[in-house]
Coordinates of C-alpha atoms and ligand atoms in Angstrom, one line a residue:
M1 CA 85.3 197.0 106.3
N2 CA 83.2 193.8 105.8
N3 CA 83.9 191.4 108.7
Q4 CA 81.7 188.7 107.1
P5 CA 83.6 188.4 103.7
L6 CA 82.6 184.8 103.1
S7 CA 78.9 185.3 103.8
G8 CA 76.8 183.1 101.5
K9 CA 79.8 180.8 100.8
R10 CA 79.8 177.1 101.6
Y11 CA 82.8 174.9 102.5
L12 CA 83.3 171.2 103.2
V13 CA 85.8 170.5 106.0
L14 CA 87.3 167.0 106.4
G15 CA 89.4 166.3 109.4
V16 CA 87.9 167.7 112.6
A17 CA 88.6 165.2 115.3
N18 CA 88.5 167.4 118.4
E19 CA 89.0 171.0 119.5
R20 CA 92.8 170.7 118.9
S21 CA 92.4 169.8 115.2
L22 CA 93.8 172.2 112.7
A23 CA 90.5 171.6 110.7
W24 CA 88.6 172.9 113.8
A25 CA 90.5 176.1 113.9
I26 CA 89.9 176.6 110.2
T27 CA 86.2 175.8 110.7
Q28 CA 86.0 178.5 113.3
A29 CA 87.7 181.0 111.1
L30 CA 85.4 180.2 108.2
A31 CA 82.3 180.5 110.4
G32 CA 83.7 183.8 111.8
A33 CA 84.0 185.1 108.3
G34 CA 80.3 184.3 107.7
A35 CA 80.7 181.0 105.7
E36 CA 78.5 177.9 106.1
V37 CA 80.5 174.8 106.9
A38 CA 79.8 171.1 106.5
L39 CA 81.8 168.7 108.7
T40 CA 82.6 165.0 108.5
Y41 CA 83.6 162.2 110.9
V42 CA 85.3 159.0 110.2
N43 CA 83.7 156.8 112.9
E44 CA 81.3 156.9 115.8
A45 CA 83.9 158.0 118.4
I46 CA 84.8 161.0 116.3
E47 CA 81.2 161.7 115.6
R48 CA 80.5 162.1 119.3
R49 CA 83.2 164.9 119.4
V50 CA 82.4 166.5 116.1
R51 CA 78.6 167.0 116.6
P52 CA 78.9 169.4 119.6
L53 CA 81.7 171.3 117.8
A54 CA 79.4 171.6 114.7
A55 CA 76.7 173.0 116.9
E56 CA 79.1 175.7 118.2
V57 CA 79.5 177.1 114.7
N58 CA 75.8 176.4 113.8
S59 CA 76.8 173.8 111.2
Q60 CA 73.7 172.0 109.9
V61 CA 75.6 169.4 107.8
V62 CA 77.5 166.7 109.6
L63 CA 78.2 163.6 107.6
P64 CA 80.2 160.4 107.8
C65 CA 83.2 160.0 105.5
D66 CA 86.0 157.5 105.4
V67 CA 88.4 158.7 102.7
Q68 CA 89.6 155.1 102.2
S69 CA 86.2 154.1 100.8
D70 CA 85.0 155.3 97.4
E71 CA 81.4 154.5 98.4
S72 CA 81.7 156.7 101.5
L73 CA 83.1 159.6 99.4
D74 CA 80.4 159.1 96.7
A75 CA 77.7 159.2 99.4
L76 CA 79.2 162.3 101.0
F77 CA 79.3 164.3 97.8
A78 CA 75.8 163.1 96.7
E79 CA 74.4 164.3 100.1
L80 CA 76.2 167.7 99.8
K81 CA 74.8 168.1 96.2
S82 CA 71.3 167.4 97.4
R83 CA 71.6 169.7 100.4
W84 CA 73.6 172.6 99.0
G85 CA 73.8 172.2 95.2
T86 CA 77.2 173.9 95.0
I87 CA 80.2 174.4 97.2
D88 CA 82.9 177.1 97.3
G89 CA 85.7 175.2 98.8
V90 CA 87.1 172.2 100.5
V91 CA 89.5 171.8 103.5
H92 CA 91.4 168.5 103.3
S93 CA 92.9 168.0 106.8
V94 CA 93.3 164.3 106.9
A95 CA 96.3 162.0 107.5
Y96 CA 97.0 158.6 108.9
A97 CA 99.9 156.2 109.3
D98 CA 100.4 153.1 111.5
K99 CA 102.4 154.1 114.6
E100 CA 105.0 151.3 113.9
D101 CA 105.8 152.8 110.5
L102 CA 106.6 156.2 112.0
G103 CA 108.9 155.0 114.8
A104 CA 110.7 152.1 113.0
R105 CA 113.7 152.3 110.7
F106 CA 112.7 153.7 107.3
C107 CA 114.0 150.7 105.4
K108 CA 111.6 148.5 107.4
I109 CA 108.4 150.2 106.4
T110 CA 105.9 147.5 105.4
R111 CA 103.9 147.3 102.2
P112 CA 100.5 147.5 104.0
G113 CA 101.8 150.4 106.1
F114 CA 103.1 152.3 103.0
R115 CA 99.8 151.7 101.3
V116 CA 97.5 152.9 104.1
A117 CA 99.6 156.1 104.7
L118 CA 99.7 157.0 101.0
D119 CA 96.0 156.1 100.6
V120 CA 94.6 158.1 103.5
S121 CA 97.1 161.0 103.5
A122 CA 97.7 161.6 99.7
Y123 CA 95.4 159.8 97.4
S124 CA 92.4 161.1 99.4
L125 CA 93.1 164.6 98.2
I126 CA 92.8 163.5 94.6
A127 CA 89.6 161.5 95.4
V128 CA 88.1 164.5 97.1
A129 CA 89.1 167.0 94.5
G130 CA 87.6 164.9 91.6
R131 CA 84.3 164.7 93.4
A132 CA 84.3 168.4 94.4
E133 CA 84.9 169.6 90.9
P134 CA 81.3 169.1 89.6
L135 CA 79.9 170.8 92.7
M136 CA 81.8 174.0 92.2
S137 CA 80.1 176.8 90.3
A138 CA 81.3 178.7 87.3
N139 CA 83.1 180.9 89.8
G140 CA 85.3 178.0 90.6
G141 CA 86.5 177.3 94.2
S142 CA 89.4 176.7 96.5
I143 CA 90.8 173.5 97.8
I144 CA 93.4 173.4 100.5
T145 CA 95.3 170.7 102.2
L146 CA 97.8 170.4 105.2
T147 CA 101.3 169.3 104.8
Y148 CA 104.6 169.3 106.7
L149 CA 108.3 170.0 106.2
G150 CA 108.9 166.2 106.5
A151 CA 107.8 166.0 102.8
Q152 CA 110.9 167.9 101.7
R153 CA 113.5 167.2 104.4
V154 CA 114.3 164.2 106.6
I155 CA 112.6 164.6 110.0
P156 CA 113.2 161.9 112.6
N157 CA 110.2 159.6 113.2
Y158 CA 108.2 161.1 110.3
N159 CA 109.3 158.3 107.9
V160 CA 106.4 157.0 105.9
M161 CA 104.4 160.1 106.5
G162 CA 107.2 162.2 104.8
V163 CA 106.8 160.1 101.7
A164 CA 103.0 160.5 101.9
K165 CA 103.3 164.3 102.3
A166 CA 105.7 164.4 99.3
A167 CA 103.0 162.7 97.2
L168 CA 100.4 165.1 98.6
E169 CA 102.5 168.1 97.7
A170 CA 103.1 166.8 94.1
S171 CA 99.3 166.1 93.9
V172 CA 98.6 169.7 94.8
R173 CA 100.6 170.9 91.8
Y174 CA 99.1 168.3 89.4
L175 CA 95.5 169.1 90.6
A176 CA 96.2 172.8 90.3
A177 CA 97.1 172.3 86.6
D178 CA 94.2 169.9 86.0
L179 CA 91.5 172.1 87.7
G180 CA 92.7 175.5 86.7
L181 CA 90.5 175.8 83.7
Q182 CA 87.5 175.4 86.0
R183 CA 88.9 178.2 88.1
I184 CA 89.4 175.8 91.0
R185 CA 92.6 176.6 92.9
V186 CA 94.5 174.0 94.9
N187 CA 97.1 175.0 97.6
A188 CA 98.7 173.5 100.6
I189 CA 99.8 174.9 104.0
S190 CA 102.9 173.4 105.4
A191 CA 102.4 173.9 109.1
G192 CA 105.0 173.8 111.9
P193 CA 104.5 171.1 114.5
I194 CA 101.4 171.5 116.7
K195 CA 100.2 169.2 119.5
T196 CA 97.1 167.4 118.1
L197 CA 95.7 163.9 118.0
A198 CA 97.5 163.0 114.8
A199 CA 100.8 164.5 116.1
S200 CA 100.6 162.3 119.2
G201 CA 101.4 159.3 117.0
I202 CA 104.8 160.7 116.2
P203 CA 107.5 159.5 118.7
Q204 CA 109.4 162.2 120.5
F205 CA 107.0 164.9 119.3
R206 CA 107.4 166.9 122.5
E207 CA 111.2 167.2 121.8
L208 CA 110.5 168.3 118.3
L209 CA 108.2 171.1 119.6
A210 CA 110.8 172.3 122.1
Q211 CA 113.6 172.4 119.5
F212 CA 111.3 174.2 117.0
A213 CA 110.6 177.1 119.5
V214 CA 114.3 177.6 120.0
K215 CA 115.4 177.4 116.4
A216 CA 112.5 179.1 114.4
P217 CA 113.3 182.7 113.5
L218 CA 110.1 183.9 115.4
R219 CA 111.3 181.9 118.5
R220 CA 107.9 180.4 119.2
N221 CA 105.7 177.4 118.3
I222 CA 103.0 177.6 115.7
T223 CA 99.3 177.9 116.9
Q224 CA 96.2 176.5 115.3
D225 CA 95.1 180.1 114.7
D226 CA 98.3 180.9 112.7
V227 CA 97.3 178.0 110.4
A228 CA 93.6 179.0 110.3
Q229 CA 94.3 182.6 109.3
T230 CA 96.4 181.5 106.3
A231 CA 93.8 178.9 105.4
L232 CA 91.1 181.7 105.4
F233 CA 93.3 183.6 103.0
Y234 CA 93.6 180.6 100.6
L235 CA 89.9 179.8 100.9
S236 CA 88.8 183.4 100.1
P237 CA 88.9 185.4 96.9
A238 CA 91.8 187.4 98.5
S239 CA 94.1 184.7 97.1
A240 CA 92.3 184.5 93.6
G241 CA 95.6 184.6 91.7
I242 CA 97.4 181.8 93.6
T243 CA 97.3 178.1 92.9
G244 CA 99.6 175.1 93.2
E245 CA 101.5 176.7 96.1
I246 CA 102.9 175.1 99.2
T247 CA 103.0 177.9 101.9
F248 CA 105.0 177.4 105.1
V249 CA 103.2 178.6 108.2
D250 CA 106.1 177.7 110.5
C251 CA 107.5 180.8 112.1
G252 CA 110.3 180.6 109.4
Y253 CA 111.7 177.3 110.6
N254 CA 112.2 176.0 107.0
V255 CA 114.7 178.7 106.1
I256 CA 117.2 177.7 108.8
G257 CA 120.2 175.6 107.7
V258 CA 121.8 174.7 111.0
Ligands
NAD1 P1 93.9 165.5 113.8 O1 94.1 164.2 114.4 O2 93.1 166.5 114.6 O3 93.3 165.4 112.4 C1 93.5 164.3 111.5 C2 92.2 163.9 111.0 O4 92.3 162.9 110.0 C3 91.2 163.4 112.1 O5 90.0 164.1 112.1 C4 90.9 162.0 111.6 O6 89.6 161.5 112.0 C5 91.1 162.1 110.1 N1 91.2 160.8 109.5 C6 92.1 159.8 109.7 N2 91.9 158.8 108.9 C7 90.8 159.1 108.1 C8 90.0 158.4 107.2 N3 90.3 157.2 106.7 N4 88.9 159.1 106.6 C9 88.5 160.3 107.0 N5 89.2 161.0 108.0 C10 90.3 160.4 108.5 O7 95.4 166.2 113.6 P2 95.9 167.5 112.9 O8 97.2 167.7 113.3 O9 94.9 168.5 112.9 O10 96.0 166.9 111.4 C11 95.4 167.5 110.3 C12 96.3 167.6 109.1 O11 97.4 168.5 109.4 C13 97.0 166.3 108.7 O12 97.1 166.2 107.3 C14 98.4 166.5 109.3 O13 99.3 165.7 108.7 C15 98.6 167.9 109.0 N6 99.7 168.6 109.8 C16 99.7 168.5 111.1 C17 100.7 169.1 111.8 C18 100.8 169.0 113.3 O14 101.9 169.2 113.8 N7 99.7 168.8 114.0 C19 101.8 169.8 111.1 C20 101.7 169.8 109.7 C21 100.6 169.2 109.1

């Protein structure tokens, strides 16, 4: 059996902030499968954490990218084109909402808060996919993003991020339809709750984790590796016939009614 199935393939990963990031687990899985990985950082503080992690997986390409800026996205893809020419896939693992728009009443979400959450967490997938398309070869490619059950059901304290994730999930379907002719697949993983930097902004997240482990059919919490292994499947030719899907990696939590 080939244990380097992605050898010779190149992936862009957006969203590594630290060693707890889902994007970091996915990066390690990609590198373990023989792929080359480019990482991005949104600011200097994140850059200081990302560079040593990049070195761990021998990643030679570490570039700035703020998904709220078209100039920043253009510069990222121009640099990738000049370094690599083509890419085989993209991991979009980016989200942000102001803390006050998570904890407050839903009907009090502010216009700026709504705008920033939707811009960073949903529009950015469209912005990234549109720029990735010309870098993908005739063999196409695979784009994945990360979503959460709060897109489809009401989860306390998820609020504006639930609406952003609903827009993200709809964007996955529209992008899949738009990019299918180029053999570019677009899928999302709906992960169960995991303690990360982004999750720390959600009030009472600890309680959510505790309830999850009791109620999920598999009676445990999700790990970064659970997510990474499914991501690897979606980023590899093993999933060549799948696009536009939202796949729950949540120990079965989403099937439970009460
Ligand atoms: P994380 O904090 O490690 O990752 C979030 C990333 O978004 C960070 O690297 C951050 O730098 C980046 N980011 C924020 N604003 C940005 C911007 N303007 N430009 C570029 N990058 C920006 O947390 P995580 O939990 O690994 O989150 C990754 C993804 O997984 C998110 O989309 C999140 O909603 C999703 N998700 C997380 C969970 C969970 O419980 N942790 C569950 C389901 C889905």
